[in-house]
Short mmCIF file of C-alpha atoms and ligand atoms in Angstrom, two decimals:
data_model
loop_
_atom_site.label_atom_id
_atom_site.label_comp_id
_atom_site.label_asym_id
_atom_site.label_seq_id
_atom_site.Cartn_x
_atom_site.Cartn_y
_atom_site.Cartn_z
CA UNK A 1091 -18.79 3.10 -5.48
CA UNK A 1092 -17.21 -0.13 -4.30
CA UNK A 1093 -14.20 -0.54 -6.58
CA UNK A 1094 -11.81 -2.38 -4.28
CA UNK A 1095 -12.66 -4.82 -1.51
CA UNK A 1096 -10.42 -6.73 0.86
CA UNK A 1097 -10.14 -10.50 0.81
CA UNK A 1098 -8.87 -12.08 4.04
CA UNK A 1099 -7.52 -15.63 3.85
CA UNK A 1100 -7.19 -16.73 7.44
CA UNK A 1101 -7.46 -20.15 9.10
CA UNK A 1102 -5.38 -23.22 9.98
CA UNK A 1103 -3.18 -22.63 6.91
CA UNK A 1104 -1.98 -19.40 8.53
CA UNK A 1105 -0.39 -21.57 11.20
CA UNK A 1106 0.78 -24.55 9.15
CA UNK A 1107 2.37 -22.67 6.27
CA UNK A 1108 0.10 -24.43 3.78
CA UNK A 1109 -2.12 -23.03 1.04
CA UNK A 1110 -4.49 -25.99 1.02
CA UNK A 1111 -4.93 -27.63 4.39
CA UNK A 1112 -5.47 -31.39 4.50
CA UNK A 1113 -8.56 -31.21 6.67
CA UNK A 1114 -7.06 -33.34 9.45
CA UNK A 1115 -5.22 -30.53 11.24
CA UNK A 1116 -5.87 -30.34 14.96
CA UNK A 1117 -8.32 -27.55 15.79
CA UNK A 1118 -5.82 -26.28 18.36
CA UNK A 1119 -3.51 -25.20 15.56
CA UNK A 1120 -5.75 -22.24 15.03
CA UNK A 1121 -4.61 -19.93 17.79
CA UNK A 1122 -4.15 -16.25 16.95
CA UNK A 1123 -2.38 -14.49 19.80
CA UNK A 1124 -3.59 -10.93 19.34
CA UNK A 1125 -6.56 -11.08 16.99
CA UNK A 1126 -8.02 -7.66 16.25
CA UNK A 1127 -10.66 -7.49 13.53
CA UNK A 1128 -10.93 -3.74 14.17
CA UNK A 1129 -7.41 -3.44 12.82
CA UNK A 1130 -8.44 -5.28 9.63
CA UNK A 1131 -11.52 -3.12 9.19
CA UNK A 1132 -9.67 0.12 9.90
CA UNK A 1133 -6.97 -0.85 7.42
CA UNK A 1134 -9.54 -1.66 4.73
CA UNK A 1135 -11.42 1.56 5.41
CA UNK A 1136 -8.30 3.71 5.28
CA UNK A 1137 -7.29 2.01 2.04
CA UNK A 1138 -10.61 3.08 0.54
CA UNK A 1139 -12.03 -0.41 0.37
CA UNK A 1140 -15.76 -0.93 0.68
CA UNK A 1141 -15.86 -4.29 2.40
CA UNK A 1142 -14.06 -7.40 3.65
CA UNK A 1143 -14.66 -10.96 2.49
CA UNK A 1144 -13.35 -13.51 4.98
CA UNK A 1145 -12.60 -17.19 4.36
CA UNK A 1146 -15.18 -18.42 6.86
CA UNK A 1147 -14.37 -21.96 5.67
CA UNK A 1148 -11.54 -22.85 3.31
CA UNK A 1149 -10.93 -26.24 1.65
CA UNK A 1150 -9.67 -27.78 4.92
CA UNK A 1151 -13.21 -27.45 6.26
CA UNK A 1152 -12.27 -25.55 9.44
CA UNK A 1153 -14.98 -23.03 10.30
CA UNK A 1154 -14.04 -19.66 11.77
CA UNK A 1155 -17.39 -19.59 13.51
CA UNK A 1156 -19.02 -22.17 15.80
CA UNK A 1157 -20.90 -23.94 13.02
CA UNK A 1158 -23.18 -26.55 14.64
CA UNK A 1159 -23.09 -28.59 11.41
CA UNK A 1160 -19.38 -29.31 11.69
CA UNK A 1161 -17.09 -30.78 14.33
CA UNK A 1162 -14.08 -28.93 12.94
CA UNK A 1163 -14.52 -25.32 14.05
CA UNK A 1164 -13.29 -22.66 16.47
CA UNK A 1165 -15.63 -24.21 19.06
CA UNK A 1166 -13.45 -27.36 19.15
CA UNK A 1167 -10.25 -25.34 19.51
CA UNK A 1168 -8.56 -24.05 22.63
CA UNK A 1169 -8.56 -20.51 21.22
CA UNK A 1170 -10.65 -18.47 23.66
CA UNK A 1171 -11.55 -21.79 25.31
CA UNK A 1172 -13.71 -22.68 22.35
CA UNK A 1173 -15.81 -19.53 22.76
CA UNK A 1174 -14.25 -17.53 19.95
CA UNK A 1175 -16.11 -16.46 16.82
CA UNK A 1176 -14.24 -14.63 14.07
CA UNK A 1177 -17.38 -13.85 12.09
CA UNK A 1178 -18.93 -12.19 15.12
CA UNK A 1179 -15.82 -10.11 15.76
CA UNK A 1180 -15.52 -9.15 12.11
CA UNK A 1181 -19.19 -8.22 11.94
CA UNK A 1182 -18.79 -5.79 14.81
CA UNK A 1183 -15.55 -4.38 13.41
CA UNK A 1184 -17.00 -3.85 9.91
CA UNK A 1185 -20.10 -2.21 11.30
CA UNK A 1186 -18.15 0.20 13.46
CA UNK A 1187 -15.75 1.05 10.62
CA UNK A 1188 -18.71 1.58 8.26
CA UNK A 1189 -17.69 -1.06 5.72
CA UNK A 1190 -19.49 -4.15 4.47
CA UNK A 1191 -18.83 -7.80 5.18
CA UNK A 1192 -18.95 -10.81 2.89
CA UNK A 1193 -18.19 -14.52 3.23
CA UNK A 1194 -16.08 -17.02 1.35
CA UNK A 1195 -17.42 -20.47 2.19
CA UNK A 1196 -15.70 -23.25 0.29
CA UNK A 1197 -17.95 -26.05 -0.97
CA UNK A 1198 -14.85 -28.24 -1.29
CA UNK A 1199 -14.30 -29.74 2.16
CA UNK A 1200 -11.40 -32.05 2.98
CA UNK A 1201 -12.68 -32.70 6.48
CA UNK A 1202 -16.38 -33.53 6.26
CA UNK A 1203 -16.81 -37.34 6.26
CA UNK A 1204 -19.95 -37.12 4.14
CA UNK A 1205 -18.13 -35.29 1.35
CA UNK A 1206 -18.74 -37.15 -1.90
CA UNK A 1207 -22.32 -38.14 -1.09
CA UNK A 1208 -25.70 -36.45 -1.40
CA UNK A 1209 -25.70 -35.95 2.38
CA UNK A 1210 -22.90 -33.42 2.02
CA UNK A 1211 -25.02 -31.13 -0.13
CA UNK A 1212 -27.49 -30.98 2.73
CA UNK A 1213 -24.78 -30.36 5.30
CA UNK A 1214 -23.31 -27.63 3.16
CA UNK A 1215 -26.70 -26.04 2.73
CA UNK A 1216 -27.15 -26.05 6.53
CA UNK A 1217 -23.69 -24.60 6.95
CA UNK A 1218 -24.60 -21.82 4.55
CA UNK A 1219 -27.88 -21.27 6.34
CA UNK A 1220 -26.10 -20.95 9.66
CA UNK A 1221 -23.44 -18.52 8.45
CA UNK A 1222 -25.85 -16.42 6.42
CA UNK A 1223 -28.43 -16.11 9.21
CA UNK A 1224 -26.36 -15.02 12.16
CA UNK A 1225 -24.06 -12.22 11.09
CA UNK A 1226 -26.27 -9.48 9.73
CA UNK A 1227 -26.31 -8.19 6.19
CA UNK A 1228 -23.63 -9.62 3.89
CA UNK A 1229 -22.71 -7.94 0.62
CA UNK A 1230 -21.18 -10.93 -1.17
CA UNK A 1231 -21.15 -14.71 -1.00
CA UNK A 1232 -17.96 -16.05 -2.59
CA UNK A 1233 -18.11 -19.57 -4.03
CA UNK A 1234 -14.78 -21.05 -4.99
CA UNK A 1235 -14.74 -23.18 -8.12
CA UNK A 1236 -12.14 -25.59 -6.67
CA UNK A 1237 -13.63 -29.08 -6.37
CA UNK A 1238 -11.12 -31.67 -5.21
CA UNK A 1239 -11.39 -34.90 -3.28
CA UNK A 1240 -12.77 -35.19 0.22
CA UNK A 1241 -11.38 -37.32 3.08
CA UNK A 1242 -12.74 -40.46 1.39
CA UNK A 1243 -11.04 -39.73 -1.89
CA UNK A 1244 -14.41 -38.95 -3.43
CA UNK A 1245 -15.46 -35.87 -5.34
CA UNK A 1246 -18.74 -34.12 -4.79
CA UNK A 1247 -21.36 -33.16 -7.32
CA UNK A 1248 -22.50 -29.84 -5.94
CA UNK A 1249 -26.14 -28.84 -5.83
CA UNK A 1250 -25.64 -25.29 -7.08
CA UNK A 1251 -29.34 -24.47 -7.45
CA UNK A 1252 -29.78 -25.35 -3.76
CA UNK A 1253 -26.75 -23.33 -2.64
CA UNK A 1254 -27.64 -20.28 -4.73
CA UNK A 1255 -31.27 -20.27 -3.67
CA UNK A 1256 -30.21 -20.52 -0.01
CA UNK A 1257 -28.10 -17.39 -0.44
CA UNK A 1258 -30.81 -15.60 -2.39
CA UNK A 1259 -33.37 -16.38 0.28
CA UNK A 1260 -31.30 -15.46 3.34
CA UNK A 1261 -29.25 -12.60 1.91
CA UNK A 1262 -31.26 -11.23 -1.00
CA UNK A 1263 -28.88 -8.28 -1.45
CA UNK A 1264 -25.71 -10.36 -1.48
CA UNK A 1265 -23.93 -10.68 -4.80
CA UNK A 1266 -23.08 -14.32 -5.50
CA UNK A 1267 -19.58 -14.77 -6.89
CA UNK A 1268 -18.49 -17.93 -8.69
CA UNK A 1269 -16.80 -18.82 -11.97
CA UNK A 1270 -20.11 -18.04 -13.64
CA UNK A 1271 -21.94 -15.76 -11.20
CA UNK A 1272 -24.91 -15.37 -11.05
CA UNK A 1273 -23.87 -12.07 -9.41
CA UNK A 1274 -20.30 -11.58 -10.56
CA UNK A 1275 -17.77 -13.85 -12.23
CA UNK A 1276 -14.20 -14.97 -11.77
CA UNK A 1277 -11.91 -13.03 -14.07
CA UNK A 1278 -10.15 -16.24 -15.17
CA UNK A 1279 -6.76 -15.72 -13.50
CA UNK A 1280 -5.27 -14.88 -10.13
CA UNK A 1281 -2.72 -12.32 -11.41
CA UNK A 1282 -4.88 -9.24 -11.19
CA UNK A 1283 -5.64 -8.93 -14.91
CA UNK A 1284 -9.05 -8.33 -16.40
CA UNK A 1285 -9.24 -8.56 -20.18
CA UNK A 1286 -8.12 -5.61 -22.30
CA UNK A 1287 -11.62 -6.11 -23.62
CA UNK A 1288 -13.92 -6.73 -20.70
CA UNK A 1289 -17.68 -7.03 -21.07
CA UNK A 1290 -19.90 -7.19 -18.01
CA UNK A 1291 -22.13 -9.54 -19.97
CA UNK A 1292 -21.61 -13.30 -20.17
CA UNK A 1293 -23.32 -16.37 -21.59
CA UNK A 1294 -23.63 -18.99 -18.89
CA UNK A 1295 -26.29 -21.34 -20.22
CA UNK A 1296 -25.02 -24.90 -19.83
CA UNK A 1297 -22.17 -23.88 -17.52
CA UNK A 1298 -21.67 -24.22 -13.75
CA UNK A 1299 -18.93 -23.20 -11.33
CA UNK A 1300 -16.09 -25.66 -11.96
CA UNK A 1301 -17.43 -26.26 -15.48
CA UNK A 1302 -17.12 -22.73 -16.70
CA UNK A 1303 -16.54 -21.12 -20.08
CA UNK A 1304 -12.91 -20.92 -21.29
CA UNK A 1305 -10.61 -18.73 -19.19
CA UNK A 1306 -10.31 -16.06 -21.87
CA UNK A 1307 -14.09 -15.86 -22.07
CA UNK A 1308 -14.25 -15.29 -18.30
CA UNK A 1309 -11.50 -12.73 -18.75
CA UNK A 1310 -13.26 -10.82 -21.54
CA UNK A 1311 -16.95 -11.62 -21.13
CA UNK A 1312 -19.22 -11.93 -24.15
CA UNK A 1313 -20.04 -8.81 -26.16
CA UNK A 1314 -23.59 -10.03 -26.70
CA UNK A 1315 -23.81 -12.05 -23.49
CA UNK A 1316 -27.29 -12.64 -22.16
CA UNK A 1317 -26.56 -12.11 -18.45
CA UNK A 1318 -25.11 -9.19 -16.52
CA UNK A 1319 -22.24 -10.88 -14.66
CA UNK A 1320 -19.34 -8.41 -14.29
CA UNK A 1321 -15.80 -9.62 -13.67
CA UNK A 1322 -14.26 -9.60 -10.21
CA UNK A 1323 -10.47 -9.74 -10.11
CA UNK A 1324 -9.21 -11.64 -7.06
CA UNK A 1325 -5.50 -11.39 -6.44
CA UNK A 1326 -3.27 -11.48 -3.39
CA UNK A 1327 -1.04 -8.68 -2.15
CA UNK A 1328 1.47 -11.47 -1.40
CA UNK A 1329 2.51 -14.51 -3.46
CA UNK A 1330 0.21 -16.84 -1.46
CA UNK A 1331 -3.39 -16.42 -0.39
CA UNK A 1332 -2.52 -17.25 3.23
CA UNK A 1333 0.13 -15.55 5.33
CA UNK A 1334 3.60 -17.12 5.19
CA UNK A 1335 6.57 -15.95 7.15
CA UNK A 1336 8.86 -15.77 4.14
CA UNK A 1337 6.53 -13.87 1.86
CA UNK A 1338 6.17 -10.13 1.47
CA UNK A 1339 3.72 -7.75 -0.17
CA UNK A 1340 3.98 -6.70 -3.80
CA UNK A 1341 5.53 -3.34 -4.64
CA UNK A 1342 3.49 -0.19 -5.07
CA UNK A 1343 4.14 -0.30 -8.82
CA UNK A 1344 2.84 -3.86 -9.04
CA UNK A 1345 -0.27 -2.92 -7.10
CA UNK A 1346 -0.89 0.15 -9.25
CA UNK A 1347 -0.61 -2.03 -12.35
CA UNK A 1348 -3.13 -4.41 -10.82
CA UNK A 1349 -5.44 -1.47 -10.14
CA UNK A 1350 -5.17 -0.23 -13.74
CA UNK A 1351 -5.67 -3.75 -15.10
CA UNK A 1352 -8.71 -4.50 -12.98
CA UNK A 1353 -10.65 -1.41 -11.90
CA UNK A 1354 -9.29 0.36 -14.99
CA UNK A 1355 -10.70 -2.43 -17.17
CA UNK A 1356 -14.24 -2.61 -15.89
CA UNK A 1357 -13.70 -5.09 -13.07
CA UNK A 1358 -14.03 -5.10 -9.32
CA UNK A 1359 -10.76 -5.65 -7.50
CA UNK A 1360 -10.78 -8.09 -4.58
CA UNK A 1361 -7.35 -7.66 -3.06
CA UNK A 1362 -6.33 -10.35 -0.59
CA UNK A 1363 -4.50 -9.13 2.51
CA UNK A 1364 -3.84 -12.12 4.77
CA UNK A 1365 -3.68 -11.63 8.54
CA UNK A 1366 -0.70 -13.25 10.26
CA UNK A 1367 -0.45 -15.64 13.20
CA UNK A 1368 -1.18 -12.86 15.64
CA UNK A 1369 -4.43 -12.25 13.80
CA UNK A 1370 -3.24 -8.86 12.55
CA UNK A 1371 -2.51 -7.44 9.12
CA UNK A 1372 1.26 -7.02 9.13
CA UNK A 1373 2.67 -3.52 9.16
CA UNK A 1374 4.35 -3.85 5.75
CA UNK A 1375 1.07 -4.80 4.08
CA UNK A 1376 -0.95 -2.04 5.68
CA UNK A 1377 1.75 0.49 4.81
CA UNK A 1378 1.66 -0.68 1.18
CA UNK A 1379 -2.11 -0.31 1.10
CA UNK A 1380 -1.83 3.26 2.37
CA UNK A 1381 0.77 3.98 -0.32
CA UNK A 1382 -1.58 2.54 -2.93
CA UNK A 1383 -4.48 4.67 -1.74
CA UNK A 1384 -2.34 7.81 -1.62
CA UNK A 1385 -1.04 7.12 -5.14
CA UNK A 1386 -4.53 6.58 -6.60
CA UNK A 1387 -5.85 9.68 -4.84
CA UNK A 1388 -3.05 11.88 -6.06
CA UNK A 1389 -3.08 10.55 -9.65
CA UNK A 1390 -6.81 11.19 -9.88
CA UNK A 1391 -6.92 14.43 -7.86
CA UNK A 1392 -7.09 17.08 -10.59
CA UNK A 1393 -9.14 16.58 -13.72
CA UNK A 1394 -7.56 18.47 -16.62
CA UNK A 1395 -10.65 17.75 -18.74
CA UNK A 1396 -12.45 20.38 -16.65
CA UNK A 1397 -10.32 23.01 -18.39
CA UNK A 1398 -11.62 22.00 -21.81
CA UNK A 1399 -14.35 23.36 -23.97
CA UNK A 1400 -16.06 20.08 -24.83
CA UNK A 1401 -18.19 19.67 -27.93
CA UNK A 1402 -19.90 16.58 -29.27
CA UNK A 1403 -20.67 15.68 -32.87
CA UNK A 1404 -24.12 14.74 -31.63
CA UNK A 1405 -26.03 15.12 -28.39
CA UNK A 1406 -29.31 13.46 -27.67
CA UNK A 1407 -32.14 15.95 -28.12
CA UNK A 1408 -29.74 18.64 -29.48
CA UNK A 1409 -26.61 20.08 -27.94
CA UNK A 1410 -28.43 22.42 -25.56
CA UNK A 1411 -30.33 19.52 -24.03
CA UNK A 1412 -30.03 19.96 -20.28
CA UNK A 1413 -30.39 16.30 -19.57
CA UNK A 1414 -27.80 14.88 -21.98
CA UNK A 1415 -25.29 17.63 -22.74
CA UNK A 1416 -21.53 17.35 -22.47
CA UNK A 1417 -21.30 19.35 -19.22
CA UNK A 1418 -22.26 16.12 -17.44
CA UNK A 1419 -18.97 14.54 -18.50
CA UNK A 1420 -17.06 16.59 -15.97
CA UNK A 1421 -19.69 17.47 -13.34
CA UNK A 1422 -18.60 14.72 -10.92
CA UNK A 1423 -22.20 13.55 -10.63
CA UNK A 1424 -22.28 9.82 -11.28
CA UNK A 1425 -25.93 9.84 -12.31
CA UNK A 1426 -25.76 12.54 -14.97
CA UNK A 1427 -24.41 11.78 -18.42
CA UNK A 1428 -23.97 12.72 -22.05
CA UNK A 1429 -25.77 10.58 -24.62
CA UNK A 1430 -26.42 10.61 -28.36
CA UNK A 1431 -29.54 10.23 -30.47
CA UNK A 1432 -30.66 6.69 -31.17
CA UNK A 1433 -29.36 6.88 -34.73
CA UNK A 1434 -25.82 7.95 -33.73
CA UNK A 1435 -23.57 5.13 -32.60
CA UNK A 1436 -20.16 6.56 -33.51
CA UNK A 1437 -19.93 10.14 -32.26
CA UNK A 1438 -16.80 12.20 -31.60
CA UNK A 1439 -16.12 14.30 -28.53
CA UNK A 1440 -13.70 17.22 -29.01
CA UNK A 1441 -11.82 18.75 -26.11
CA UNK A 1442 -10.23 22.12 -26.85
CA UNK A 1443 -8.00 23.89 -24.35
CA UNK A 1444 -7.01 27.55 -24.23
CA UNK A 1445 -3.71 26.60 -22.63
CA UNK A 1446 -2.08 23.32 -23.68
CA UNK A 1447 -2.33 20.49 -21.16
CA UNK A 1448 0.15 17.70 -20.48
CA UNK A 1449 -1.26 14.33 -19.51
CA UNK A 1450 -0.58 10.60 -19.57
CA UNK A 1451 -3.78 9.06 -18.25
CA UNK A 1452 -7.30 9.00 -19.62
CA UNK A 1453 -10.23 7.68 -17.66
CA UNK A 1454 -13.68 7.18 -19.16
CA UNK A 1455 -16.87 5.86 -17.62
CA UNK A 1456 -20.04 4.57 -19.21
CA UNK A 1457 -23.24 4.96 -17.25
CA UNK A 1458 -23.68 1.22 -16.67
CA UNK A 1459 -27.12 1.35 -15.01
CA UNK A 1460 -28.14 1.71 -18.67
CA UNK A 1461 -25.90 -1.12 -19.83
CA UNK A 1462 -22.49 -1.49 -21.42
CA UNK A 1463 -22.46 -0.30 -25.00
CA UNK A 1464 -19.11 0.89 -26.33
CA UNK A 1465 -17.05 -1.79 -28.14
CA UNK A 1466 -14.23 0.28 -29.69
CA UNK A 1467 -12.87 3.81 -29.50
CA UNK A 1468 -9.68 5.76 -30.02
CA UNK A 1469 -8.21 9.01 -28.79
CA UNK A 1470 -6.32 11.40 -31.06
CA UNK A 1471 -4.51 14.70 -30.48
CA UNK A 1472 -3.29 17.59 -32.57
CA UNK A 1473 0.47 17.99 -32.57
CA UNK A 1474 2.56 21.15 -33.03
CA UNK A 1475 2.70 20.58 -36.79
CA UNK A 1476 -1.07 20.60 -37.07
CA UNK A 1477 -1.36 16.85 -37.59
CA UNK A 1478 -3.84 14.58 -35.84
CA UNK A 1479 -2.15 11.57 -34.23
CA UNK A 1480 -3.78 8.51 -32.71
CA UNK A 1481 -2.72 8.41 -29.10
CA UNK A 1482 -4.41 5.20 -28.05
CA UNK A 1483 -6.94 2.68 -29.30
CA UNK A 1484 -9.07 0.54 -27.04
CA UNK A 1485 -12.21 -1.53 -26.97
CA UNK A 1486 -14.59 -1.67 -24.02
CA UNK A 1487 -15.14 1.00 -21.37
CA UNK A 1488 -17.90 -0.20 -19.01
CA UNK A 1489 -17.95 1.11 -15.46
CA UNK A 1490 -14.43 2.50 -15.77
CA UNK A 1491 -11.63 2.43 -18.32
CA UNK A 1492 -8.21 3.84 -17.50
CA UNK A 1493 -5.68 4.18 -20.31
CA UNK A 1494 -2.05 4.96 -19.70
CA UNK A 1495 -0.62 6.86 -22.67
CA UNK A 1496 2.71 8.37 -23.63
CA UNK A 1497 2.92 11.83 -22.07
CA UNK A 1498 1.62 14.41 -24.54
CA UNK A 1499 1.17 18.17 -24.51
CA UNK A 1500 -1.66 19.45 -26.66
CA UNK A 1501 -4.55 21.89 -26.90
CA UNK A 1502 -6.82 19.67 -28.97
CA UNK A 1503 -8.01 16.17 -28.27
CA UNK A 1504 -10.71 13.96 -29.75
CA UNK A 1505 -12.36 10.89 -28.34
CA UNK A 1506 -13.81 8.94 -31.25
CA UNK A 1507 -16.27 6.12 -30.65
CA UNK A 1508 -15.71 3.57 -33.41
CA UNK A 1509 -18.19 0.88 -32.46
CA UNK A 1510 -21.07 0.87 -30.05
CA UNK A 1511 -23.93 -1.56 -29.59
CA UNK A 1512 -26.36 1.25 -28.84
CA UNK A 1513 -26.14 5.06 -28.49
CA UNK A 1514 -23.12 5.69 -26.24
CA UNK A 1515 -23.72 7.04 -22.74
CA UNK A 1516 -20.71 8.46 -20.95
CA UNK A 1517 -20.85 10.03 -17.54
CA UNK A 1518 -17.20 10.88 -16.90
CA UNK A 1519 -14.04 11.95 -18.68
CA UNK A 1520 -10.91 12.41 -16.66
CA UNK A 1521 -7.43 13.46 -17.81
CA UNK A 1522 -4.31 13.69 -15.69
C1 LIG B 453 -8.81 -20.79 -5.19
C2 LIG B 453 -8.45 -21.56 -3.93
O1 LIG B 453 -8.09 -22.88 -4.23
C3 LIG B 453 -7.34 -20.79 -3.26
O2 LIG B 453 -6.86 -21.45 -2.12
C4 LIG B 453 -7.87 -19.41 -2.91
O3 LIG B 453 -8.86 -19.50 -1.91
C5 LIG B 453 -8.41 -18.72 -4.16
C6 LIG B 453 -9.06 -17.40 -3.87
O4 LIG B 453 -9.34 -19.53 -4.82
O5 LIG B 453 -9.67 -21.48 -6.01
#
């Protein structure tokens, strides 16, 4: 499963210390001295990331590939005598590392002289066509909602139907990200926090990127939303999106919190790791990513729930049903699951241990190919005095829910579903 992907902000801003380039930077500014996309891809792979999304064109308009529809690209720079092509190098690196590649292409363009007129929509469509046709299969097209002024001080009314249909036609398997999807949505902040409640469903009728639902709606989704548009949490490992000499990566604790608050709340995590002026991911960032991966792997290495005798208050087609019984909760097979009868929306799962277990993390997964259903649940445990105590109360689960709890030692635990839109379907319980 792709839970974490790498975002790479790289371009003229890397060299000018800006976050938003003005669009009039000389092309020669872009001049990485030791570019190695294999190092990016190897770092992402080792960190357990499934793909890399590169800022092929940020708001300054500079294209990291020789885009024939722009005069502000690597082809006009002295880097590699104008023969360089970052997308080509990244394509090869991702393919040899066995990870996927995606593109961020900013519609906002502070360089293109036609920006602010209908002609720009056509140019942008051709730009998309060029980037999406020449670099193999792309897993995601990232559309930024930012829509500022172009070089003429004018704003652009974007032709989203044209842009989206261009992507759909040329890269039918690519997920389209924007404030409002249609593939996945912005999570509503850049701090690495999906909503405590986070539905994969969203109502987008009447909205467009840049004219999106309220931030907390993007953060939480809509319980009864009509479209499947899961949240993607984009956040940078450093304070800025681009590399800056004086900035450093976040601590391991901060990154773990981001992981719990994104992946652990039913959201993809798109973690930005900006290459530096050499064109390399700095050592301190790659080290931090390895620490993050090692921490996640060790926290989720041993599933204490496997030691439990699990019983359910209801199982679809009776408790001995092979297809739906509770054994699937701990069988490590993503596509097998426990489910209840249609009439049972609020079942209880009991976990009884011969020897008491001590844990502080609970992870649950719904089988989302069949939708997101659970709206509220709580977990309770039996203490030494024979009393049941509520350990934690939460709302949505979705693809994955991770709850950090006070450390408890117990032999008896219950997971109680308090509200579900349809019979609950869980495929994984994990305790550590
Ligand atoms: C924002 C942009 O304005 C930032 O520069 C960055 O690219 C971020 C991911 O999206 O809207």
